[in-house]
Coordinates of C-alpha atoms and ligand atoms in Angstrom, one line a residue:
M907 CA -17.4 6.5 -0.5
A908 CA -14.1 5.2 -1.2
K909 CA -12.7 2.4 0.5
I910 CA -9.1 2.8 2.2
F911 CA -6.5 0.6 2.8
C912 CA -2.7 1.1 3.9
V913 CA -0.1 -1.3 2.3
A914 CA 2.2 -1.7 5.4
N915 CA 4.8 -3.7 6.6
Q916 CA 7.7 -2.0 8.5
K917 CA 10.1 -4.3 7.1
G918 CA 12.1 -2.9 4.1
G919 CA 12.1 -4.3 0.8
V920 CA 9.1 -6.6 1.3
G921 CA 7.0 -5.7 -1.5
K922 CA 4.9 -2.8 -0.1
T923 CA 5.3 -0.7 -3.0
T924 CA 5.0 -3.3 -6.0
T925 CA 2.0 -4.4 -4.3
S926 CA 0.6 -0.5 -4.1
V927 CA 1.6 0.2 -7.7
N928 CA 0.2 -3.3 -9.6
L929 CA -2.9 -3.7 -7.1
A930 CA -4.0 -0.2 -8.4
A931 CA -3.4 -1.1 -11.9
G932 CA -5.3 -4.2 -11.5
L933 CA -8.2 -2.4 -9.8
A934 CA -8.3 0.3 -12.9
K935 CA -8.2 -2.8 -15.3
L936 CA -11.8 -4.0 -13.6
E937 CA -12.9 -0.1 -13.7
Q938 CA -12.7 1.1 -10.4
R939 CA -11.4 4.5 -9.5
V940 CA -8.3 4.4 -7.5
L941 CA -5.9 7.0 -6.1
L942 CA -2.6 5.6 -5.2
V943 CA -1.2 7.8 -2.2
D944 CA 2.7 8.0 -2.2
L945 CA 3.3 8.2 1.8
D946 CA 6.8 7.4 1.8
P947 CA 9.5 9.8 0.9
Q948 CA 11.6 7.4 -1.2
G949 CA 9.0 8.0 -4.0
N950 CA 8.8 4.6 -5.5
A951 CA 5.4 4.3 -6.0
T952 CA 5.1 7.5 -7.7
M953 CA 8.2 6.7 -10.0
G954 CA 7.0 3.4 -10.9
A955 CA 3.5 5.0 -11.4
G956 CA 5.3 7.0 -14.3
I957 CA 5.5 10.2 -12.7
N958 CA 8.7 12.0 -11.9
K959 CA 9.1 12.6 -8.3
A960 CA 11.9 15.5 -8.9
S961 CA 9.3 17.7 -10.9
L962 CA 6.2 17.6 -8.4
N963 CA 4.7 21.1 -8.1
A964 CA 2.7 19.8 -4.9
S965 CA 2.9 16.3 -3.4
T966 CA 1.6 14.4 -0.1
Y967 CA 4.1 16.5 2.0
Q968 CA 1.9 19.8 1.3
V969 CA -0.7 18.2 1.9
L970 CA 0.1 17.0 4.9
L971 CA 1.4 20.4 6.0
G972 CA -1.9 22.2 4.9
E973 CA -0.2 23.7 2.0
A974 CA -1.9 22.2 -0.4
E975 CA -5.3 20.1 -1.1
V976 CA -5.3 16.4 -2.7
N977 CA -6.9 18.0 -5.7
D978 CA -4.2 20.5 -6.9
A979 CA -1.5 18.0 -6.0
R980 CA -2.8 14.8 -7.5
Q981 CA -1.8 13.8 -10.8
R982 CA -2.9 10.9 -13.6
S983 CA -0.8 7.9 -14.2
E984 CA -1.7 7.6 -17.7
A985 CA 0.3 4.3 -17.7
G986 CA -1.8 2.8 -15.0
R987 CA -4.8 4.9 -15.3
F988 CA -5.4 5.7 -11.9
D989 CA -4.7 8.8 -9.9
V990 CA -1.6 9.7 -7.8
L991 CA -1.0 11.7 -4.8
P992 CA 3.0 11.6 -5.4
A993 CA 5.9 12.3 -3.1
N994 CA 9.4 12.9 -3.3
R995 CA 12.3 13.2 -0.3
E996 CA 11.2 16.6 0.7
L997 CA 8.1 14.4 2.6
A998 CA 10.9 12.9 4.9
G999 CA 10.8 16.7 6.9
A1000 CA 7.3 16.1 7.1
E1001 CA 8.1 14.0 10.0
V1002 CA 9.4 16.2 12.1
E1003 CA 7.5 19.4 10.8
M1004 CA 4.1 17.9 12.0
V1005 CA 5.1 17.5 15.8
E1006 CA 3.8 21.6 16.0
L1007 CA 0.4 20.8 14.6
D1008 CA -2.6 20.1 16.1
N1009 CA -4.2 16.4 15.5
R1010 CA -1.1 15.2 13.7
E1011 CA -1.8 11.5 13.0
R1012 CA -4.8 12.7 11.6
R1013 CA -4.2 15.4 8.8
L1014 CA -4.2 12.4 6.0
K1015 CA -7.4 11.6 7.2
H1016 CA -8.7 15.0 6.8
A1017 CA -7.2 15.5 3.2
L1018 CA -8.5 12.4 2.2
A1019 CA -12.1 13.3 3.1
K1020 CA -12.8 16.0 0.4
V1021 CA -11.6 13.6 -2.2
D1022 CA -13.7 10.5 -0.7
A1023 CA -16.5 10.8 -3.5
D1024 CA -14.3 10.5 -6.5
Y1025 CA -12.7 7.1 -6.0
D1026 CA -13.5 3.3 -5.3
F1027 CA -10.5 2.5 -3.5
I1028 CA -7.8 4.8 -2.2
L1029 CA -4.3 2.8 -1.5
V1030 CA -1.7 4.2 0.6
D1031 CA 1.8 3.3 0.0
C1032 CA 3.7 3.6 3.2
P1033 CA 7.3 3.8 4.4
P1034 CA 9.2 0.8 6.4
A1035 CA 8.9 2.1 9.4
L1036 CA 6.0 2.4 12.2
S1037 CA 6.4 6.2 12.4
M1038 CA 4.2 9.1 12.2
L1039 CA 3.5 9.2 8.2
T1040 CA 2.7 5.2 9.0
L1041 CA 0.3 6.5 11.8
N1042 CA -1.4 8.9 9.4
G1043 CA -1.8 6.0 6.8
L1044 CA -3.4 3.9 9.5
C1045 CA -5.6 6.6 11.0
A1046 CA -6.9 7.0 7.9
A1047 CA -7.6 3.7 6.6
H1048 CA -10.3 1.4 7.0
G1049 CA -7.7 -1.7 6.6
V1050 CA -4.5 -2.7 6.6
I1051 CA -2.8 -5.2 3.4
I1052 CA 0.1 -6.4 4.7
P1053 CA 2.6 -8.3 1.9
M1054 CA 5.0 -10.5 3.3
Q1055 CA 7.5 -12.9 1.8
C1056 CA 7.4 -16.4 3.2
E1057 CA 10.8 -16.9 5.0
Y1058 CA 11.7 -17.4 8.2
Y1059 CA 12.1 -13.8 9.9
A1060 CA 9.1 -12.6 8.1
L1061 CA 7.2 -13.5 11.2
E1062 CA 9.6 -12.1 13.6
G1063 CA 8.4 -8.6 12.5
L1064 CA 4.8 -8.9 12.2
S1065 CA 3.7 -9.0 16.1
D1066 CA 5.0 -5.6 16.4
L1067 CA 3.1 -4.1 13.5
V1068 CA 0.1 -6.4 14.4
N1069 CA 0.4 -4.4 18.1
T1070 CA 0.9 -0.8 16.7
I1071 CA -2.8 -1.8 14.6
K1072 CA -4.2 -2.9 17.7
K1073 CA -3.7 0.1 19.5
V1074 CA -4.4 2.6 16.8
H1075 CA -7.7 0.4 16.4
A1076 CA -7.9 0.9 20.2
N1077 CA -7.2 4.6 20.6
L1078 CA -7.3 6.3 17.4
N1079 CA -9.6 4.5 14.4
T1080 CA -11.7 2.2 15.8
D1081 CA -12.7 1.4 11.6
L1082 CA -9.2 -0.2 11.2
K1083 CA -8.7 -3.9 10.7
I1084 CA -6.2 -6.3 9.0
I1085 CA -8.0 -7.2 5.9
G1086 CA -5.0 -9.7 5.0
L1087 CA -1.8 -11.0 4.8
L1088 CA -0.7 -11.2 1.0
R1089 CA 2.2 -13.6 -0.1
V1090 CA 4.2 -12.3 -2.1
M1091 CA 7.6 -13.1 -3.9
F1092 CA 6.6 -16.6 -3.7
D1093 CA 8.7 -19.5 -4.6
P1094 CA 6.9 -22.5 -4.7
R1095 CA 10.0 -24.4 -5.6
M1096 CA 11.3 -23.6 -2.0
T1097 CA 10.6 -26.0 0.9
L1098 CA 10.6 -23.1 3.4
S1099 CA 8.0 -21.0 1.5
Q1100 CA 5.6 -23.8 1.7
Q1101 CA 5.9 -24.0 5.3
V1102 CA 5.9 -20.6 6.2
S1103 CA 3.1 -20.6 4.0
A1104 CA 1.1 -23.1 5.6
Q1105 CA 1.7 -21.3 9.3
L1106 CA 0.1 -18.3 8.0
E1107 CA -2.8 -20.4 7.4
Q1108 CA -3.1 -21.9 10.5
H1109 CA -2.4 -18.7 12.6
F1110 CA -4.4 -16.2 10.9
G1111 CA -6.9 -18.5 8.7
G1112 CA -9.3 -16.4 6.7
K1113 CA -6.8 -13.2 7.1
V1114 CA -4.3 -14.9 4.6
F1115 CA -5.6 -13.6 1.0
K1116 CA -6.3 -16.7 -1.1
T1117 CA -3.8 -15.0 -4.1
I1118 CA -0.3 -15.7 -3.9
I1119 CA 2.4 -13.3 -5.5
P1120 CA 4.9 -15.0 -7.3
R1121 CA 8.5 -14.0 -7.7
N1122 CA 8.7 -13.1 -11.3
V1123 CA 10.9 -10.5 -12.7
R1124 CA 8.9 -8.7 -15.3
L1125 CA 7.1 -7.2 -11.9
A1126 CA 10.8 -6.1 -10.9
E1127 CA 11.5 -4.8 -14.3
A1128 CA 8.8 -2.7 -14.8
P1129 CA 9.1 0.6 -12.5
S1130 CA 12.4 1.0 -14.8
Y1131 CA 9.8 2.0 -17.8
G1132 CA 7.7 4.0 -15.3
V1133 CA 5.0 1.5 -15.9
P1134 CA 2.7 -0.8 -13.4
G1135 CA 3.8 -4.7 -13.9
V1136 CA 0.4 -5.1 -14.5
V1137 CA 0.4 -3.0 -17.5
F1138 CA 4.0 -3.9 -18.9
D1139 CA 3.6 -7.7 -19.4
P1140 CA -0.3 -8.1 -19.0
S1141 CA 0.3 -11.9 -19.7
S1142 CA 3.5 -12.4 -17.0
K1143 CA 2.5 -14.6 -13.8
G1144 CA 3.3 -11.5 -11.8
A1145 CA 0.4 -9.2 -13.4
Q1146 CA -2.1 -12.0 -13.7
A1147 CA -1.9 -12.4 -9.6
Y1148 CA -2.1 -8.6 -9.0
I1149 CA -5.1 -8.6 -11.3
A1150 CA -6.5 -11.9 -9.2
F1151 CA -5.3 -9.8 -5.9
G1152 CA -7.4 -6.9 -7.6
A1153 CA -10.4 -9.2 -8.2
E1154 CA -10.3 -10.5 -4.8
M1155 CA -10.3 -7.2 -2.9
V1156 CA -13.4 -6.2 -5.0
E1157 CA -15.3 -8.9 -3.3
R1158 CA -13.7 -8.5 -0.6
I1159 CA -15.3 -4.9 0.0
K1160 CA -18.5 -6.1 -0.8
T1161 CA -18.6 -8.0 2.5
M1162 CA -17.3 -4.4 4.6
Ligands
ATP2531 P1 10.6 -0.5 0.7 O1 10.4 -1.2 2.3 O2 11.9 -0.1 0.5 O3 9.6 0.8 0.6 P2 8.9 -2.0 -0.5 O4 8.2 -3.1 0.4 O5 8.0 -1.5 -1.1 O6 10.0 -1.6 0.0 P3 9.1 -2.9 -3.0 O7 10.0 -1.7 -3.5 O8 7.7 -3.3 -3.5 O9 9.2 -3.1 -1.4 O10 10.0 -4.5 -3.6 C1 11.5 -4.7 -3.3 C2 12.3 -5.2 -4.5 O11 11.3 -6.5 -4.9 C3 12.2 -4.4 -6.0 O12 13.2 -4.4 -6.4 C4 11.1 -5.2 -6.5 O13 10.9 -4.5 -7.6 C5 11.6 -6.5 -6.0 N1 10.1 -7.3 -6.2 C6 8.8 -6.9 -5.6 N2 7.9 -7.9 -5.6 C7 8.5 -8.5 -6.6 C8 7.5 -9.9 -7.0 N3 7.0 -10.4 -6.5 N4 9.0 -10.5 -8.0 C9 10.3 -10.3 -8.0 N5 10.5 -8.9 -7.9 C10 9.7 -8.3 -6.8
MG2532 MG1 8.5 0.6 -0.8

């Protein structure tokens, strides 16, 4: 049975996709079987895994609308050694088209149930919104990984996300938990980073992952080569951190 995790934060550009792609590749290095679900019409996770979003036969869009099975739409990231349910801008239409459908917030959950046995981890890269797409991710998941930058405004949006997760837990998916907050793009030379990081630990205690992902240019360069940073430059500080995060997640699921 796969453990399903959403990588979510309604703030844009906080490192969701970088985390999804590199955690997937890091887990694959640890011999875990991984499916990465791209739930964002931007298709960044798809491209970052080395799959051309412009030439998809089937994608997350068709899967959500019941026009394709995950089994037909998934592709292999040869670079990352994990599977991908890819997406492109077509997925933006699903938001509106799903309104007509029954059980519209559980479409992804039902689709993933059919491939559950093939994986140890299913990671869902969510779009930067608390939308019907993100809601599908939250309804399908056992837990949420929240990447955040250690800056002043990071904390502001966090309560909206935490409240949404609480509501989904209460009304739609009692399995759902916050697995943890992941500090990303961390710059240890900045006093503010240190302060916000300490505040997070104070407020959220054990819900803050031990691993900290540093700001590292190799992670930012990798997507343009269609290769996860973890594979692009395995010895870089960023890659090493995501591999350590993979190991932390493997440990974490043993207690779930
Ligand atoms: P969106 O909300 O648009 O989906 P996102 O939350 O998925 O964005 P990313 O696309 O992962 O965020 O990251 C935003 C930008 O920051 C990208 O250019 C990415 O390459 C860069 N980036 C992410 N993590 C790091 C890091 N640890 N070090 C340096 N650059 C990073
Ligand atoms: Mg993204």
